[in-house]
mmCIF file of C-alpha atoms in Angstrom:
data_model
loop_
_atom_site.group_PDB
_atom_site.id
_atom_site.type_symbol
_atom_site.label_atom_id
_atom_site.label_comp_id
_atom_site.label_asym_id
_atom_site.label_seq_id
_atom_site.Cartn_x
_atom_site.Cartn_y
_atom_site.Cartn_z
ATOM 1 C CA UNK A 1464 0.000 0.000 0.000
ATOM 2 C CA UNK A 1465 1.339 3.442 -0.930
ATOM 3 C CA UNK A 1466 0.930 6.233 1.616
ATOM 4 C CA UNK A 1467 1.087 9.922 0.739
ATOM 5 C CA UNK A 1468 2.567 12.438 3.137
ATOM 6 C CA UNK A 1469 2.181 16.194 3.318
ATOM 7 C CA UNK A 1470 4.318 18.239 5.702
ATOM 8 C CA UNK A 1471 5.396 15.047 7.429
ATOM 9 C CA UNK A 1472 1.872 13.793 8.133
ATOM 10 C CA UNK A 1473 -0.121 11.044 6.482
ATOM 11 C CA UNK A 1474 -3.044 12.455 4.526
ATOM 12 C CA UNK A 1475 -6.597 11.505 5.384
ATOM 13 C CA UNK A 1476 -6.887 9.659 2.066
ATOM 14 C CA UNK A 1477 -4.023 7.330 2.907
ATOM 15 C CA UNK A 1478 -5.249 7.029 6.498
ATOM 16 C CA UNK A 1479 -8.694 6.009 5.325
ATOM 17 C CA UNK A 1480 -7.250 3.292 3.095
ATOM 18 C CA UNK A 1481 -5.120 1.940 5.912
ATOM 19 C CA UNK A 1482 -8.015 2.040 8.373
ATOM 20 C CA UNK A 1483 -10.469 0.458 5.924
ATOM 21 C CA UNK A 1484 -8.114 -2.399 5.109
ATOM 22 C CA UNK A 1485 -7.463 -3.084 8.790
ATOM 23 C CA UNK A 1486 -11.149 -2.967 9.703
ATOM 24 C CA UNK A 1487 -12.095 -5.125 6.716
ATOM 25 C CA UNK A 1488 -9.680 -7.758 8.016
ATOM 26 C CA UNK A 1489 -10.990 -7.476 11.591
ATOM 27 C CA UNK A 1490 -14.711 -7.113 10.896
ATOM 28 C CA UNK A 1491 -15.456 -8.359 7.361
ATOM 29 C CA UNK A 1492 -19.153 -9.063 7.940
ATOM 30 C CA UNK A 1493 -20.088 -6.706 10.748
ATOM 31 C CA UNK A 1494 -23.733 -5.707 11.215
ATOM 32 C CA UNK A 1495 -25.964 -3.797 13.603
ATOM 33 C CA UNK A 1496 -26.041 -5.563 16.987
ATOM 34 C CA UNK A 1497 -29.563 -4.471 17.870
ATOM 35 C CA UNK A 1498 -32.237 -7.130 17.382
ATOM 36 C CA UNK A 1499 -35.238 -6.158 15.238
ATOM 37 C CA UNK A 1500 -37.536 -7.580 12.564
ATOM 38 C CA UNK A 1501 -38.724 -4.420 10.795
ATOM 39 C CA UNK A 1502 -38.036 -0.701 10.566
ATOM 40 C CA UNK A 1503 -40.454 0.186 13.351
ATOM 41 C CA UNK A 1504 -38.646 -2.139 15.729
ATOM 42 C CA UNK A 1505 -35.312 -0.776 14.489
ATOM 43 C CA UNK A 1506 -36.383 2.816 15.110
ATOM 44 C CA UNK A 1507 -37.580 2.025 18.630
ATOM 45 C CA UNK A 1508 -34.482 -0.040 19.444
ATOM 46 C CA UNK A 1509 -32.179 2.800 18.391
ATOM 47 C CA UNK A 1510 -34.181 5.296 20.463
ATOM 48 C CA UNK A 1511 -33.803 2.975 23.441
ATOM 49 C CA UNK A 1512 -30.051 2.614 22.832
ATOM 50 C CA UNK A 1513 -29.340 6.266 23.669
ATOM 51 C CA UNK A 1514 -26.796 6.276 26.515
ATOM 52 C CA UNK A 1515 -27.381 2.541 26.860
ATOM 53 C CA UNK A 1516 -25.567 -0.584 25.651
ATOM 54 C CA UNK A 1517 -27.117 -2.549 22.811
ATOM 55 C CA UNK A 1518 -27.039 -5.732 24.871
ATOM 56 C CA UNK A 1519 -29.266 -4.111 27.509
ATOM 57 C CA UNK A 1520 -31.714 -2.973 24.841
ATOM 58 C CA UNK A 1521 -31.837 -6.482 23.384
ATOM 59 C CA UNK A 1522 -32.840 -7.820 26.788
ATOM 60 C CA UNK A 1523 -36.028 -5.750 26.966
ATOM 61 C CA UNK A 1524 -37.183 -5.508 23.355
ATOM 62 C CA UNK A 1525 -38.454 -9.105 22.904
ATOM 63 C CA UNK A 1526 -41.308 -8.580 25.395
ATOM 64 C CA UNK A 1527 -41.854 -4.986 24.240
ATOM 65 C CA UNK A 1528 -42.085 -5.994 20.582
ATOM 66 C CA UNK A 1529 -44.326 -8.926 21.427
ATOM 67 C CA UNK A 1530 -46.750 -6.586 23.205
ATOM 68 C CA UNK A 1531 -46.696 -3.715 20.703
ATOM 69 C CA UNK A 1532 -46.536 -4.674 17.030
ATOM 70 C CA UNK A 1533 -47.693 -1.613 15.118
ATOM 71 C CA UNK A 1534 -47.496 2.160 15.104
ATOM 72 C CA UNK A 1535 -51.107 2.255 16.286
ATOM 73 C CA UNK A 1536 -50.243 -0.008 19.222
ATOM 74 C CA UNK A 1537 -47.613 2.428 20.473
ATOM 75 C CA UNK A 1538 -49.739 5.491 19.725
ATOM 76 C CA UNK A 1539 -52.632 4.079 21.753
ATOM 77 C CA UNK A 1540 -50.507 2.735 24.606
ATOM 78 C CA UNK A 1541 -50.229 4.418 27.980
ATOM 79 C CA UNK A 1542 -46.794 5.829 28.679
ATOM 80 C CA UNK A 1543 -46.846 4.104 32.054
ATOM 81 C CA UNK A 1544 -47.449 0.763 30.330
ATOM 82 C CA UNK A 1545 -44.486 1.235 27.979
ATOM 83 C CA UNK A 1546 -42.364 2.095 30.999
ATOM 84 C CA UNK A 1547 -43.015 -1.327 32.498
ATOM 85 C CA UNK A 1548 -41.172 -3.018 29.634
ATOM 86 C CA UNK A 1549 -38.124 -0.714 29.531
ATOM 87 C CA UNK A 1550 -37.724 0.400 33.152
ATOM 88 C CA UNK A 1551 -34.350 -1.356 33.423
ATOM 89 C CA UNK A 1552 -32.905 1.076 30.863
ATOM 90 C CA UNK A 1553 -31.542 4.514 31.590
ATOM 91 C CA UNK A 1554 -33.833 7.460 30.842
ATOM 92 C CA UNK A 1555 -36.750 5.032 30.516
ATOM 93 C CA UNK A 1556 -39.376 7.622 31.431
ATOM 94 C CA UNK A 1557 -38.393 10.083 28.712
ATOM 95 C CA UNK A 1558 -37.859 7.244 26.228
ATOM 96 C CA UNK A 1559 -41.359 5.883 26.912
ATOM 97 C CA UNK A 1560 -42.856 9.313 26.346
ATOM 98 C CA UNK A 1561 -40.861 9.806 23.141
ATOM 99 C CA UNK A 1562 -41.864 6.407 21.757
ATOM 100 C CA UNK A 1563 -45.570 7.123 22.222
ATOM 101 C CA UNK A 1564 -45.316 10.663 20.822
ATOM 102 C CA UNK A 1565 -43.179 9.413 17.938
ATOM 103 C CA UNK A 1566 -45.886 6.896 17.048
ATOM 104 C CA UNK A 1567 -48.584 9.569 17.271
ATOM 105 C CA UNK A 1568 -46.622 11.767 14.847
ATOM 106 C CA UNK A 1569 -46.047 8.865 12.452
ATOM 107 C CA UNK A 1570 -49.784 8.216 12.479
ATOM 108 C CA UNK A 1571 -50.825 11.849 12.165
ATOM 109 C CA UNK A 1572 -48.198 13.354 9.867
ATOM 110 C CA UNK A 1573 -46.643 10.445 7.964
ATOM 111 C CA UNK A 1574 -49.588 8.190 7.116
ATOM 112 C CA UNK A 1575 -48.406 5.440 9.468
ATOM 113 C CA UNK A 1576 -45.097 5.136 7.633
ATOM 114 C CA UNK A 1577 -41.539 5.678 8.796
ATOM 115 C CA UNK A 1578 -39.963 8.366 6.584
ATOM 116 C CA UNK A 1579 -36.764 7.630 4.703
ATOM 117 C CA UNK A 1580 -35.503 11.223 4.643
ATOM 118 C CA UNK A 1581 -33.170 12.667 7.252
ATOM 119 C CA UNK A 1582 -34.988 15.960 7.782
ATOM 120 C CA UNK A 1583 -38.312 14.174 8.310
ATOM 121 C CA UNK A 1584 -36.867 11.586 10.685
ATOM 122 C CA UNK A 1585 -35.384 14.395 12.771
ATOM 123 C CA UNK A 1586 -38.889 15.757 13.382
ATOM 124 C CA UNK A 1587 -39.818 12.656 15.357
ATOM 125 C CA UNK A 1588 -39.635 12.836 19.177
ATOM 126 C CA UNK A 1589 -36.584 11.067 20.550
ATOM 127 C CA UNK A 1590 -34.854 10.954 17.167
ATOM 128 C CA UNK A 1591 -31.518 12.734 16.881
ATOM 129 C CA UNK A 1592 -29.095 12.718 13.988
ATOM 130 C CA UNK A 1593 -27.407 9.480 15.083
ATOM 131 C CA UNK A 1594 -30.709 7.632 15.337
ATOM 132 C CA UNK A 1595 -31.906 8.995 12.001
ATOM 133 C CA UNK A 1596 -28.698 7.971 10.239
ATOM 134 C CA UNK A 1597 -28.886 4.443 11.672
ATOM 135 C CA UNK A 1598 -32.456 4.067 10.418
ATOM 136 C CA UNK A 1599 -31.498 5.370 6.978
ATOM 137 C CA UNK A 1600 -28.449 3.125 6.693
ATOM 138 C CA UNK A 1601 -29.688 -0.078 8.325
ATOM 139 C CA UNK A 1602 -33.409 0.194 7.631
ATOM 140 C CA UNK A 1603 -33.477 1.738 4.161
ATOM 141 C CA UNK A 1604 -29.972 0.951 2.883
ATOM 142 C CA UNK A 1605 -29.384 4.652 2.271
ATOM 143 C CA UNK A 1606 -25.689 5.593 2.701
ATOM 144 C CA UNK A 1607 -25.110 7.305 6.056
ATOM 145 C CA UNK A 1608 -22.544 7.346 8.854
ATOM 146 C CA UNK A 1609 -24.068 7.535 12.313
ATOM 147 C CA UNK A 1610 -21.646 9.054 14.812
ATOM 148 C CA UNK A 1611 -22.107 7.642 18.300
ATOM 149 C CA UNK A 1612 -19.612 7.855 21.164
ATOM 150 C CA UNK A 1613 -17.527 4.988 19.747
ATOM 151 C CA UNK A 1614 -17.297 6.438 16.240
ATOM 152 C CA UNK A 1615 -16.501 9.889 17.605
ATOM 153 C CA UNK A 1616 -13.759 8.584 19.916
ATOM 154 C CA UNK A 1617 -12.117 6.380 17.291
ATOM 155 C CA UNK A 1618 -12.275 9.083 14.609
ATOM 156 C CA UNK A 1619 -10.512 11.574 16.860
ATOM 157 C CA UNK A 1620 -7.893 9.100 18.087
ATOM 158 C CA UNK A 1621 -7.050 8.095 14.528
ATOM 159 C CA UNK A 1622 -6.771 11.694 13.396
ATOM 160 C CA UNK A 1623 -9.736 11.601 11.060
ATOM 161 C CA UNK A 1624 -11.259 14.436 13.071
ATOM 162 C CA UNK A 1625 -9.990 17.044 15.522
ATOM 163 C CA UNK A 1626 -10.488 16.733 19.268
ATOM 164 C CA UNK A 1627 -12.579 19.902 19.339
ATOM 165 C CA UNK A 1628 -14.920 18.791 16.540
ATOM 166 C CA UNK A 1629 -18.620 18.427 17.232
ATOM 167 C CA UNK A 1630 -20.429 15.203 16.385
ATOM 168 C CA UNK A 1631 -21.796 16.826 13.231
ATOM 169 C CA UNK A 1632 -18.310 17.949 12.180
ATOM 170 C CA UNK A 1633 -17.009 14.421 12.705
ATOM 171 C CA UNK A 1634 -19.810 13.039 10.541
ATOM 172 C CA UNK A 1635 -19.122 15.505 7.733
ATOM 173 C CA UNK A 1636 -15.395 14.747 7.779
ATOM 174 C CA UNK A 1637 -15.983 10.998 7.656
ATOM 175 C CA UNK A 1638 -18.399 11.485 4.772
ATOM 176 C CA UNK A 1639 -15.677 13.299 2.837
ATOM 177 C CA UNK A 1640 -12.935 10.813 3.683
ATOM 178 C CA UNK A 1641 -14.718 7.538 2.900
ATOM 179 C CA UNK A 1642 -16.480 6.705 -0.398
ATOM 180 C CA UNK A 1643 -20.253 6.899 -0.146
ATOM 181 C CA UNK A 1644 -20.722 3.227 -0.967
ATOM 182 C CA UNK A 1645 -18.632 2.366 2.141
ATOM 183 C CA UNK A 1646 -20.509 4.533 4.649
ATOM 184 C CA UNK A 1647 -22.855 1.854 5.945
ATOM 185 C CA UNK A 1648 -20.144 -0.737 6.540
ATOM 186 C CA UNK A 1649 -17.476 1.614 7.904
ATOM 187 C CA UNK A 1650 -20.032 2.951 10.391
ATOM 188 C CA UNK A 1651 -20.489 -0.510 11.934
ATOM 189 C CA UNK A 1652 -16.785 -1.311 11.708
ATOM 190 C CA UNK A 1653 -15.831 1.829 13.627
ATOM 191 C CA UNK A 1654 -18.473 1.056 16.257
ATOM 192 C CA UNK A 1655 -17.142 -2.461 16.760
ATOM 193 C CA UNK A 1656 -13.543 -1.278 16.828
ATOM 194 C CA UNK A 1657 -14.412 1.310 19.476
ATOM 195 C CA UNK A 1658 -16.654 -1.019 21.462
ATOM 196 C CA UNK A 1659 -14.339 -4.025 21.657
ATOM 197 C CA UNK A 1660 -10.782 -2.842 21.020
ATOM 198 C CA UNK A 1661 -10.282 0.938 21.046
ATOM 199 C CA UNK A 1662 -12.231 1.335 24.285
ATOM 200 C CA UNK A 1663 -12.664 4.611 26.114
ATOM 201 C CA UNK A 1664 -10.796 3.277 29.148
ATOM 202 C CA UNK A 1665 -7.937 0.794 28.842
ATOM 203 C CA UNK A 1666 -8.017 0.342 25.066
ATOM 204 C CA UNK A 1667 -6.337 -2.789 23.718
ATOM 205 C CA UNK A 1668 -3.419 -1.068 22.018
ATOM 206 C CA UNK A 1669 -1.062 -4.076 21.978
ATOM 207 C CA UNK A 1670 -1.040 -5.599 18.538
ATOM 208 C CA UNK A 1671 -3.306 -2.935 17.056
ATOM 209 C CA UNK A 1672 -2.480 -2.397 13.409
ATOM 210 C CA UNK A 1673 -3.449 1.266 13.637
ATOM 211 C CA UNK A 1674 -1.157 2.194 16.528
ATOM 212 C CA UNK A 1675 1.183 4.182 14.265
ATOM 213 C CA UNK A 1676 -1.505 6.720 13.446
ATOM 214 C CA UNK A 1677 -3.281 6.689 16.809
ATOM 215 C CA UNK A 1678 -2.991 9.847 18.913
ATOM 216 C CA UNK A 1679 -3.930 7.957 22.086
ATOM 217 C CA UNK A 1680 -1.070 5.532 21.527
ATOM 218 C CA UNK A 1681 1.410 8.352 21.071
ATOM 219 C CA UNK A 1682 0.190 10.432 23.986
ATOM 220 C CA UNK A 1683 0.346 7.475 26.368
ATOM 221 C CA UNK A 1684 4.058 6.968 25.809
#
């Protein structure tokens, strides 16, 4: 592989190629770790995953999804009843309220359909940019990079974004660096890399093939 350097630093183009090759070797068939059967379940699972591990969400969604199967079911449900199924999750009260209000909006404004456009998804209660991008990418196969805490951390450590960058700035930089047809896969690969190897605390730096370009690795020496 040929790397290009400017002013002594590897360019983002060469970094992206190195990172993509390494992640392709590590996670060739990576997918979303949330369990769901349709886009409604996906949307709700991602809302529930805010500030919460996917594994915890997967523990509560089977009973939730068995009880509520349609947009109408959630729209007509009592918030207190939804809370019963997700009370083990953080922020469960606000999430329950958002899920009901989200369903009401889907019923009222979107003809009982989940929109496949970013600006429309962002109108839904409980749906931020990360959630919307996950739904677009995973649910509709529309190219998007969702920046969660793992993607943000890894992107900054690997020099793909600056430490001071906002989540939106990180997303825009990643969109420029990686080809559009790779956005969906690289999103999941970065999540897995951050979740299982490049952890926030005590990352597994030994044997990491990206240590030469990692700012955390250099600063810890």
